[in-house]
Coordinates of C-alpha atoms in Angstrom, one line a residue:
Chain A
X2 CA 11.3 39.2 44.7
X3 CA 7.7 38.6 43.9
X4 CA 7.4 38.0 40.1
X5 CA 4.2 40.2 40.1
X6 CA 6.3 43.2 41.2
X7 CA 7.6 44.5 37.8
X8 CA 4.1 44.7 36.4
X9 CA 2.7 46.5 39.5
X10 CA -0.1 43.9 39.8
X11 CA -2.7 44.7 42.5
X12 CA -4.9 41.6 42.2
X13 CA -8.4 41.4 43.7
X14 CA -8.9 39.4 46.9
X15 CA -7.2 36.0 47.0
X16 CA -9.4 32.9 47.2
X17 CA -8.7 29.3 48.3
X18 CA -8.5 26.2 46.2
X19 CA -7.2 22.8 47.4
X20 CA -4.4 20.7 45.8
X21 CA -4.5 17.1 47.0
X22 CA -6.3 18.3 50.1
X23 CA -3.9 21.1 50.9
X24 CA -5.4 24.6 50.8
X25 CA -3.6 27.0 48.4
X26 CA -4.1 30.7 47.8
X27 CA -5.2 31.7 44.3
X28 CA -5.5 35.1 42.6
X29 CA -8.3 36.2 40.3
X30 CA -7.2 35.6 36.7
X31 CA -4.7 32.9 37.4
X32 CA -4.9 29.5 35.7
X33 CA -4.7 26.3 37.7
X34 CA -1.1 26.0 36.6
X35 CA -0.2 29.5 37.7
X36 CA -1.7 28.9 41.2
X37 CA 0.3 25.7 41.5
X38 CA 3.6 27.3 40.4
X39 CA 3.0 30.2 42.8
X40 CA 2.8 27.6 45.6
X41 CA 6.1 26.0 44.3
X42 CA 4.2 23.0 43.0
X43 CA 5.7 21.9 39.6
X44 CA 4.2 18.4 39.1
X45 CA 0.6 17.2 39.3
X46 CA 0.3 14.2 37.0
X47 CA 1.8 10.8 37.0
X48 CA 2.2 9.2 33.6
X49 CA 0.2 6.2 32.5
X50 CA 3.2 3.9 31.7
X51 CA 6.1 4.7 34.0
X52 CA 4.2 6.7 36.7
X53 CA 6.6 9.6 36.3
X54 CA 5.7 13.1 37.5
X55 CA 4.8 15.8 35.0
X56 CA 3.6 19.4 35.1
X57 CA 3.7 22.4 32.8
X58 CA 5.9 22.0 29.7
X59 CA 4.6 24.1 26.8
X60 CA 2.5 26.4 28.9
X61 CA 0.1 27.3 26.0
X62 CA -2.1 24.2 25.6
X63 CA -0.2 22.3 22.9
X64 CA 1.6 19.6 24.7
X65 CA -1.0 18.2 27.2
X66 CA 1.7 17.4 29.8
X67 CA 0.0 19.5 32.4
X68 CA -3.2 17.4 32.6
X69 CA -4.8 17.5 36.0
X70 CA -8.1 16.6 37.7
X71 CA -10.2 19.6 38.7
X72 CA -13.4 19.0 40.6
X73 CA -13.4 15.3 39.6
X74 CA -13.0 16.1 35.9
X75 CA -9.7 14.5 34.7
X76 CA -7.6 15.6 31.7
X77 CA -8.0 19.4 32.2
X78 CA -5.0 21.4 30.8
X79 CA -3.9 23.3 33.9
X80 CA -2.2 25.9 31.8
X81 CA -5.6 26.9 30.2
X82 CA -8.2 26.4 32.9
X83 CA -8.8 29.4 35.1
X84 CA -8.8 28.6 38.9
X85 CA -12.1 29.3 40.6
X86 CA -12.9 29.7 44.3
X87 CA -13.2 26.3 46.0
X88 CA -11.7 24.3 43.1
X89 CA -10.7 20.8 44.2
X90 CA -7.5 20.1 42.3
X91 CA -6.0 16.6 42.5
X92 CA -2.9 15.0 41.1
X93 CA -4.0 12.9 38.0
X94 CA -2.9 9.3 38.1
X95 CA -2.5 7.9 34.6
X96 CA -5.6 8.5 32.5
X97 CA -7.5 9.9 35.5
X98 CA -10.2 7.3 35.0
X99 CA -8.8 4.5 37.2
X100 CA -11.1 4.9 40.2
Chain B
X18 CA -23.1 32.7 12.7
X19 CA -22.3 34.0 9.2
X20 CA -19.7 36.4 8.0
X21 CA -17.7 37.5 5.0
X22 CA -14.2 36.8 6.4
X23 CA -13.3 34.5 9.3
X24 CA -9.9 35.3 10.6
X25 CA -8.5 32.5 12.8
X26 CA -6.0 33.7 15.4
X27 CA -5.9 37.1 17.1
X28 CA -2.1 37.5 17.3
X29 CA -0.3 40.2 15.3
X30 CA -1.1 38.7 11.9
X31 CA -4.8 38.1 12.6
X32 CA -5.3 41.5 14.2
X33 CA -3.6 43.4 11.3
X34 CA -5.7 41.3 8.8
X35 CA -9.0 41.9 10.6
X36 CA -8.4 45.7 10.9
X37 CA -7.3 45.9 7.2
X38 CA -10.3 44.0 6.0
X39 CA -12.9 45.5 8.2
X40 CA -11.7 49.1 7.3
X41 CA -12.6 48.2 3.7
X42 CA -16.2 47.3 4.5
X43 CA -15.9 43.5 4.9
X44 CA -17.7 41.8 7.8
X45 CA -15.0 40.1 9.8
X46 CA -15.3 37.5 12.6
X47 CA -12.0 37.1 14.5
X48 CA -11.7 33.8 16.3
X49 CA -9.1 33.0 19.0
X50 CA -8.7 30.4 21.6
X51 CA -7.7 32.9 24.3
X52 CA -10.0 35.1 26.3
X53 CA -8.1 38.2 25.2
X54 CA -6.7 39.1 21.8
X55 CA -2.9 39.6 21.2
X56 CA -1.7 36.0 20.7
X57 CA 1.5 34.7 22.3
X58 CA 3.5 37.8 21.5
X59 CA 1.1 40.4 23.1
X60 CA 0.1 38.1 25.9
X61 CA -0.6 40.2 29.0
X62 CA -1.4 39.5 32.6
X63 CA -4.9 38.2 33.1
X64 CA -7.4 41.0 33.8
X65 CA -8.0 39.8 37.3
X66 CA -4.4 40.4 38.3
X67 CA -4.9 44.1 37.7
X68 CA -1.4 44.9 36.5
X69 CA -0.8 48.6 36.6
X70 CA 2.3 48.3 34.3
X71 CA 1.2 45.5 32.0
X72 CA 3.9 46.5 29.5
X73 CA 6.6 45.5 31.9
X74 CA 7.3 42.0 30.4
X75 CA 7.0 43.4 26.9
X76 CA 8.6 45.2 24.0
X77 CA 6.6 47.0 21.3
X78 CA 3.9 48.2 23.6
X79 CA 2.9 51.1 21.3
X80 CA 2.1 48.8 18.4
X81 CA -0.1 46.8 20.8
X82 CA -2.1 49.8 22.0
X83 CA -2.7 50.8 18.4
X84 CA -4.0 47.4 17.5
X85 CA -6.1 47.2 20.7
X86 CA -7.7 50.6 20.1
X87 CA -8.2 49.9 16.4
X88 CA -10.0 46.6 17.3
X89 CA -12.2 48.4 19.8
X90 CA -13.2 51.0 17.3
X91 CA -13.8 48.6 14.5
X92 CA -16.8 46.5 13.5
X93 CA -14.8 43.3 13.8
X94 CA -16.8 40.6 15.6
X95 CA -14.5 39.2 18.2
X96 CA -15.1 35.5 19.1
X97 CA -12.9 34.8 22.1
X98 CA -12.4 31.3 23.7
X99 CA -13.0 29.7 20.3
X100 CA -10.7 26.7 19.8
X101 CA -10.9 26.0 16.1
X102 CA -10.5 22.3 15.2
X103 CA -11.4 22.2 11.6
X104 CA -12.2 24.4 8.6
X105 CA -14.5 22.7 6.1
X106 CA -15.0 23.5 2.4
X107 CA -18.6 23.6 1.4
X108 CA -20.3 24.4 -1.9
X109 CA -21.3 27.9 -0.7
X110 CA -18.2 28.8 1.3
X111 CA -16.3 27.6 4.3
X112 CA -17.4 26.5 7.8
X113 CA -15.2 27.0 10.7
X114 CA -15.7 24.5 13.5
X115 CA -14.7 25.5 17.0
X116 CA -15.1 24.4 20.6
X117 CA -15.8 26.9 23.3
X118 CA -13.2 27.2 26.0
X119 CA -11.7 26.5 28.3
X120 CA -13.6 23.2 28.7
X121 CA -13.8 22.7 24.9
X122 CA -16.9 20.6 24.9
X123 CA -19.5 22.9 23.4
X124 CA -19.3 23.4 19.7
X125 CA -19.7 26.6 17.7
X126 CA -19.7 27.2 13.9
X127 CA -18.9 30.2 11.8
X128 CA -19.9 30.2 8.1
X129 CA -17.7 32.5 6.0
X130 CA -17.1 33.3 2.3
X131 CA -13.4 33.4 3.0
X132 CA -11.0 32.3 5.7
X133 CA -7.7 33.8 6.8
X134 CA -5.4 31.5 8.7
X135 CA -3.3 33.4 11.3
X136 CA -2.7 30.3 13.4
X137 CA 0.8 31.2 14.6
X138 CA 3.5 28.7 15.6
X139 CA 4.7 26.6 18.4
X140 CA 8.0 25.9 19.9
X141 CA 10.3 23.0 19.0
X142 CA 12.2 21.4 21.9
X143 CA 14.6 18.6 21.0
X144 CA 15.0 15.8 23.6
X145 CA 17.9 15.2 25.9
X146 CA 18.3 13.0 29.0
X147 CA 16.2 14.4 31.8
X148 CA 14.0 16.7 29.7
X149 CA 10.8 15.2 31.1
X150 CA 11.6 16.2 34.7
X151 CA 9.2 18.7 36.3
X152 CA 10.9 22.1 36.3
X153 CA 12.0 21.7 32.7
X154 CA 9.7 23.8 30.6
X155 CA 9.8 25.3 27.1
X156 CA 11.3 28.7 26.8
X157 CA 8.1 30.1 25.3
X158 CA 6.1 28.3 28.1
X159 CA 8.1 30.0 30.8
X160 CA 7.5 33.3 29.0
X161 CA 3.7 32.7 28.6
X162 CA 3.3 31.7 32.2
X163 CA 5.2 34.8 33.3
X164 CA 3.4 37.2 30.9
X165 CA -0.1 35.8 31.6
X166 CA 0.0 34.5 35.2
X167 CA 2.9 36.5 36.6
X168 CA 4.5 33.3 37.9
X169 CA 7.9 31.7 37.5
X170 CA 8.9 28.0 37.5
X171 CA 11.6 28.2 40.2
X172 CA 14.1 30.3 42.0
X173 CA 17.2 29.6 39.9
X174 CA 16.8 29.0 36.2
X175 CA 19.0 28.0 33.2
X176 CA 17.7 29.2 29.8
X177 CA 19.0 27.0 27.0
X178 CA 18.7 25.8 23.5
X179 CA 19.0 28.1 20.4
X180 CA 17.3 31.0 18.9
X181 CA 16.4 34.6 19.3
X182 CA 13.6 33.8 21.8
X183 CA 16.1 32.8 24.5
X184 CA 17.2 36.4 25.1
X185 CA 13.8 37.9 26.0
X186 CA 13.0 34.8 28.1
X187 CA 16.2 35.1 30.1
X188 CA 15.7 38.8 30.5
X189 CA 12.1 38.4 31.5
X190 CA 12.9 35.8 34.2
X191 CA 15.7 37.9 35.5
X192 CA 13.5 41.0 35.8
X193 CA 10.9 38.9 37.6
X194 CA 13.5 38.1 40.3
X195 CA 14.6 34.6 39.1
X196 CA 18.3 34.1 39.4
X197 CA 19.3 33.1 35.9
X198 CA 22.4 30.9 36.3
X199 CA 23.2 30.9 32.6
X200 CA 21.9 31.5 29.1
X201 CA 23.2 28.5 27.2
X202 CA 23.1 29.1 23.4
X203 CA 24.3 26.3 21.1
X204 CA 24.9 28.6 18.2
X205 CA 27.6 31.2 17.8
X206 CA 25.9 34.6 17.8
X207 CA 29.1 36.2 16.5
X208 CA 28.0 34.7 13.1
X209 CA 25.2 37.3 13.2
X210 CA 27.8 39.8 12.1
X211 CA 27.9 38.2 8.6
X212 CA 24.2 39.1 8.3
X213 CA 24.4 42.6 9.6
X214 CA 22.7 44.0 6.6
X215 CA 19.4 42.0 6.8
X216 CA 19.4 42.1 10.6
X217 CA 19.9 45.8 11.1
X218 CA 16.3 46.3 12.1
X219 CA 16.4 43.6 14.7
X220 CA 19.5 45.0 16.5
X221 CA 17.8 47.5 18.9
X222 CA 15.5 44.9 20.3
X223 CA 18.3 42.4 20.7
X224 CA 20.5 45.0 22.3
X225 CA 17.8 45.9 24.8
X226 CA 17.5 42.3 26.0
X227 CA 21.3 41.9 26.1
X228 CA 21.6 45.0 28.3
X229 CA 19.0 43.5 30.6
X230 CA 21.1 40.3 30.9
X231 CA 24.2 42.4 31.6
X232 CA 22.4 44.3 34.3
X233 CA 21.3 41.1 36.0
X234 CA 24.8 39.6 35.5
X235 CA 23.5 36.6 33.5
X236 CA 26.4 34.5 32.2
X237 CA 26.1 33.9 28.4
X238 CA 27.5 30.6 27.3
X239 CA 27.7 30.6 23.5
X240 CA 28.4 27.3 21.6
X241 CA 27.3 25.4 24.7
X242 CA 24.6 22.9 25.2
X243 CA 22.7 21.2 28.1
X244 CA 23.8 17.6 28.1
X245 CA 21.6 16.3 30.8
X246 CA 19.0 17.5 33.3
X247 CA 19.3 16.0 36.7
X248 CA 16.8 15.2 39.4
X249 CA 14.4 12.5 40.6
X250 CA 11.0 13.9 41.1
X251 CA 12.1 17.5 40.2
X252 CA 14.9 19.2 38.4
X253 CA 18.0 19.9 40.7
X254 CA 20.5 21.0 38.1
X255 CA 21.9 20.6 34.6
X256 CA 25.2 19.5 33.0
X257 CA 26.4 21.9 30.3
X258 CA 29.3 21.5 28.0
X259 CA 31.0 23.4 25.1
X260 CA 30.5 22.3 21.5
X261 CA 33.1 22.1 18.7
X262 CA 32.4 23.4 15.2
X263 CA 30.8 20.1 14.3
X264 CA 28.4 20.1 17.2
X265 CA 30.3 17.5 19.2
X266 CA 31.0 18.0 22.9
X267 CA 34.5 19.4 23.7
X268 CA 36.0 16.8 26.1
X269 CA 36.6 18.1 29.6
X270 CA 34.3 21.1 29.4
X271 CA 31.3 19.6 31.2
X272 CA 30.2 21.3 34.3
X273 CA 27.2 21.2 36.6
X274 CA 24.9 24.1 37.2
X275 CA 22.5 23.8 40.1
X276 CA 19.0 25.0 39.2
X277 CA 15.3 24.2 39.8
X278 CA 14.1 25.5 36.5
X279 CA 15.3 25.0 32.9
X280 CA 13.6 26.9 30.1
X281 CA 14.6 25.3 26.8
X282 CA 13.7 25.9 23.2
X283 CA 15.2 25.1 19.8
X284 CA 13.2 27.4 17.5
X285 CA 9.6 27.4 16.3
X286 CA 7.4 25.6 13.8
X287 CA 4.3 26.9 12.0
X288 CA 0.8 25.7 13.1
X289 CA -0.4 24.2 9.8
X290 CA -3.1 21.8 10.9
X291 CA -6.1 23.8 9.6
X292 CA -4.3 24.6 6.4
X293 CA -3.4 20.9 5.8
X294 CA -7.0 19.9 6.6
X295 CA -8.1 22.3 3.9
X296 CA -5.6 20.8 1.4
X297 CA -3.4 23.9 1.2
X298 CA 0.0 23.3 -0.3
X299 CA 2.9 23.6 2.1
X300 CA 6.3 25.0 1.4
X301 CA 8.6 23.0 3.8
X302 CA 7.0 23.3 7.2
X303 CA 5.0 26.4 6.3
X304 CA 1.8 27.2 4.4
X305 CA 2.7 28.3 0.9
X306 CA 1.2 31.7 -0.1
X307 CA 1.4 34.0 -3.1
X308 CA 2.2 37.8 -3.1
X309 CA -1.3 38.5 -1.8
X310 CA -0.9 35.9 1.0
X311 CA -3.3 33.6 -0.7
X312 CA -3.0 29.9 -0.3
X313 CA -3.6 27.6 -3.3
X314 CA -7.1 26.8 -1.9
X315 CA -9.7 29.2 -3.2
X316 CA -11.0 31.6 -0.5
X317 CA -8.2 30.8 2.0
X318 CA -5.5 33.3 2.9
X319 CA -2.7 32.8 5.4
X320 CA -0.4 35.2 7.3
X321 CA 2.1 35.3 10.1
X322 CA 4.1 32.4 11.6
X323 CA 1.8 29.9 9.8
X324 CA 3.5 30.9 6.6
X325 CA 7.0 30.8 8.0
X326 CA 8.5 31.8 11.3
X327 CA 9.6 35.4 11.2
X328 CA 8.4 37.3 14.3
X329 CA 5.7 39.8 15.1
X330 CA 6.7 42.6 12.8
X331 CA 6.6 40.3 9.8
X332 CA 3.3 38.9 10.9
X333 CA 1.8 42.5 11.1
X334 CA 3.0 43.2 7.5
X335 CA 1.7 39.9 6.1
X336 CA -1.6 40.2 8.0
X337 CA -2.2 43.7 6.6
X338 CA -1.6 42.5 3.0
X339 CA -3.7 39.5 3.5
X340 CA -6.6 41.5 4.9
X341 CA -6.5 44.0 2.1
X342 CA -6.3 41.3 -0.5
X343 CA -9.2 39.4 1.0
X344 CA -11.3 42.6 1.2
X345 CA -10.8 43.4 -2.5
X346 CA -11.4 39.8 -3.6
X347 CA -14.6 39.5 -1.5
X348 CA -15.8 42.7 -3.3
X349 CA -15.1 41.0 -6.6
X350 CA -12.3 43.3 -7.5
X351 CA -8.6 42.6 -8.1
X352 CA -6.5 44.4 -5.4
X353 CA -3.9 46.9 -6.3
X354 CA -0.6 45.7 -4.8
X355 CA 0.7 49.3 -5.1
X356 CA -1.7 50.3 -2.3
X357 CA 0.2 48.1 0.2
X358 CA 3.7 48.7 -1.1
X359 CA 5.1 49.9 2.3
X360 CA 3.9 46.6 3.9
X361 CA 5.3 44.6 1.0
X362 CA 8.7 46.3 1.5
X363 CA 8.6 45.6 5.2
X364 CA 7.7 42.0 4.4
X365 CA 10.6 41.5 2.1
X366 CA 13.1 43.0 4.5
X367 CA 11.8 41.0 7.5
X368 CA 11.7 37.8 5.6
X369 CA 15.4 38.4 4.8
X370 CA 16.2 38.9 8.4
X371 CA 14.2 35.8 9.4
X372 CA 16.4 33.8 6.9
X373 CA 19.5 35.3 8.4
X374 CA 18.4 34.3 12.0
X375 CA 17.5 30.8 10.7
X376 CA 21.0 30.4 9.3
X377 CA 22.7 31.4 12.5
X378 CA 20.4 29.7 15.1
X379 CA 20.2 26.0 14.1
X380 CA 20.3 23.1 16.5
X381 CA 23.8 21.8 16.8
X382 CA 24.8 19.0 14.4
X383 CA 25.1 15.6 16.1
X384 CA 22.6 16.5 18.8
X385 CA 20.9 13.1 18.3
X386 CA 24.2 11.4 19.4
X387 CA 23.5 12.7 22.9
X388 CA 20.0 11.3 23.1
X389 CA 20.5 8.1 25.2
X390 CA 18.4 5.1 24.4
X391 CA 16.5 5.5 27.7
X392 CA 15.5 9.1 27.0
X393 CA 11.8 9.5 26.5
X394 CA 11.2 11.1 23.1
X395 CA 7.4 11.0 22.8
X396 CA 6.3 12.6 26.0
X397 CA 2.6 11.5 25.7
X398 CA 3.1 7.9 24.9
X399 CA 6.4 7.5 26.8
X400 CA 8.3 6.1 23.9
X401 CA 12.1 6.2 24.3
X402 CA 14.8 6.8 21.8
X403 CA 15.8 3.2 22.0
X404 CA 12.4 2.1 20.7
X405 CA 12.6 4.6 17.9
X406 CA 16.1 3.4 16.9
X407 CA 14.9 -0.3 17.1
X408 CA 12.0 0.5 14.8
X409 CA 14.5 2.0 12.3
X410 CA 17.4 -0.4 12.6
X411 CA 15.6 -3.6 13.6
X412 CA 12.2 -3.3 11.9
X413 CA 13.2 -1.3 8.8
X414 CA 11.1 1.8 9.4
X415 CA 12.2 4.4 6.9
X416 CA 9.9 7.3 7.7
X417 CA 8.3 9.0 10.7
X418 CA 4.9 7.5 9.9
X419 CA 6.2 3.9 10.0
X420 CA 8.0 4.7 13.2
X421 CA 4.8 6.0 14.7
X422 CA 2.8 2.9 13.6
X423 CA 5.5 0.6 15.2
X424 CA 6.2 2.5 18.4
X425 CA 3.2 4.8 19.1
X426 CA 5.6 7.8 19.0
X427 CA 3.4 10.8 18.0
X428 CA 0.1 9.0 18.7
X429 CA -0.7 10.7 22.0
X430 CA -2.6 13.8 23.1
X431 CA -0.3 16.3 21.4
X432 CA -0.4 14.3 18.1
X433 CA 3.3 14.5 17.6
X434 CA 3.6 18.3 17.9
X435 CA 6.3 17.9 20.6
X436 CA 8.2 14.9 19.3
X437 CA 7.7 15.1 15.5
X438 CA 11.0 16.8 14.7
X439 CA 13.0 14.6 17.1
X440 CA 11.4 11.3 15.8
X441 CA 12.2 12.3 12.3
X442 CA 15.8 13.2 13.1
X443 CA 16.3 10.0 15.1
X444 CA 14.9 8.0 12.2
X445 CA 17.4 9.9 9.9
X446 CA 14.8 11.5 7.7
X447 CA 13.2 14.9 7.0
X448 CA 10.1 15.8 8.9
X449 CA 6.9 15.1 6.9
X450 CA 3.6 16.9 7.1
X451 CA 1.6 15.3 9.9
X452 CA -1.8 15.4 8.1
X453 CA -3.9 15.7 11.3
X454 CA -7.6 15.8 10.3
X455 CA -8.5 17.8 13.5
X456 CA -6.4 20.6 14.9
X457 CA -7.3 19.6 18.5
X458 CA -9.1 16.9 20.4
X459 CA -12.8 16.9 19.8
X460 CA -15.4 15.2 22.0
X461 CA -17.1 12.3 20.2
X462 CA -20.4 13.8 21.2
X463 CA -19.6 16.9 19.1
X464 CA -18.7 14.8 16.1
X465 CA -21.8 12.6 16.5
X466 CA -24.1 15.6 17.1
X467 CA -26.8 16.1 14.4
X468 CA -25.7 19.2 12.4
X469 CA -28.2 22.0 11.9
X470 CA -27.8 23.2 8.3
X471 CA -27.0 26.8 8.7
X472 CA -24.6 26.7 5.8
X473 CA -27.2 26.5 3.1
X474 CA -27.6 29.2 0.5
X475 CA -28.9 32.5 2.0
X476 CA -29.0 34.8 -1.0
X477 CA -29.9 37.8 1.2
X478 CA -26.5 37.6 2.8
X479 CA -24.8 38.2 -0.5
X480 CA -26.2 41.3 -2.2
X481 CA -25.4 41.5 -5.9
X482 CA -21.9 42.4 -6.6
X483 CA -20.4 41.3 -3.3
X484 CA -20.1 37.6 -4.0
X485 CA -16.7 35.9 -4.3
X486 CA -14.7 36.9 -7.3
X487 CA -14.6 34.5 -10.1
X488 CA -10.9 34.2 -10.2
X489 CA -10.6 33.3 -6.6
X490 CA -14.0 32.1 -5.4
X491 CA -14.5 30.6 -2.0
X492 CA -15.6 27.1 -1.6
X493 CA -15.3 25.4 -4.9
X494 CA -13.8 22.4 -3.3
X495 CA -15.2 18.9 -2.7
X496 CA -18.9 18.6 -2.1
X497 CA -20.0 18.5 1.5
X498 CA -19.4 15.1 2.9
X499 CA -22.3 15.0 5.3
X500 CA -26.0 15.7 5.2
X501 CA -27.0 19.3 4.7
X502 CA -30.4 18.8 6.3
X503 CA -31.0 18.6 10.1
X504 CA -30.5 14.9 11.1
X505 CA -32.8 13.1 13.5
X506 CA -33.0 14.8 16.8

């Protein structure tokens, strides 16, 4: 079942963002994290020390585990930042400033 | 901007306080980090998702519509997307410093004669092997993502930990089409019977969620715990086991539950950063308040989860009392507590049920025994339990602060909000106030920015007779610690 079903959501037209080059469908109002979860992506950061994958943990902007690079700006909290048409979302390696 | 009362947090407490104060002629500015009011409890699908039945993931919808309509009809100035990082005491009042979201780079200031902290709480998650795997999320996080974004973390979920939040989270995920493999509760809810008196008001809500779980055939494992989360790059399952009366694993009860999502939580803690920054006295983990919801800092009130975890209904009662008290004090009069007697009775009753829930839902004793040395405890700085134990046993650290200095646990982005309780428990001591000077990360450019002095005296803003009352004046604290004139530009 689509998790949008119980609330009867009829979102506006979907738009496209990319995640590590792959086009993903996004809905108006969704955060970057919601777009990624809807595409069954649950990790988009690799940690600074052990290079382990991370994604959403607290979901409300407290834990900073979901940091991601959006349009070349690293360290964006995916659970807070709204997705916008054409966003280029990339997995964040370490601090995101390595390049 | 300038106002009489700045309310920080637009959840149940902040909304009730704003409406109560503004109905009594006080200029109110309501600041909140989210684009929409409601807080975590009344979080709703983002507007762009155009939900026709936004109440679906919710209880208490009627209360929300009353608050929403009251806010729309009021003169409350709503400041959305304001992430408050500090409240500063100044000779003539208080200055609320915020960053505008979601980028949080542009600053904004609100100057107020009084401040009401309705900052809510956040979830506690105690570590266990595998808890950093993608697919493991906090119970509240799973709920927030579902309520706000209408998305779920996987196809098959286990909901685990302890506390009354687990029921609605499991029911919500099941209703959204997730197969909930089990609700794993470490406490024994049969103990709730002992507290039937104080909990009587909570029963219908709990029964509603329980019926939802029955309908979706969610197995309920009481006195069980998740021992380990499995997976390499992503969660593939969990091992659960039964607990004995002392919180130890019952031998031979371990079993594997395949799942790609684990929603886990062990209760809540109050958000007290702003209160601590102001120098407010704490009572345990919560902001200490008097019968009017006043902190011990003049001009500063607090209500809701910040003053002790107790749920939305308690937050509404406390917010109402705080808003009325602040309105009276700002007019220079002493409030009449008889005028808010119904709210005070609700507050007393709901605090009693919160204590009862606290007594039943506690993390199992001996949980630290199951945290292996290679389990990451501080998620930000990637400090494992072995390092924390070595700091205690080998280097003589006797408190969380020394552990932090020796290991970096708690020094990362979240400033110890996630690992604080676990580090304290592993170090064998009680959690101590964290004393964070800022409530969230602030760009250096904002701190270095020359400050326009908009907080100087503006007598026209305070017509005679409306100034702070003499027995509880705003801003009699330390002198401003930075120039009041515009710096070099």
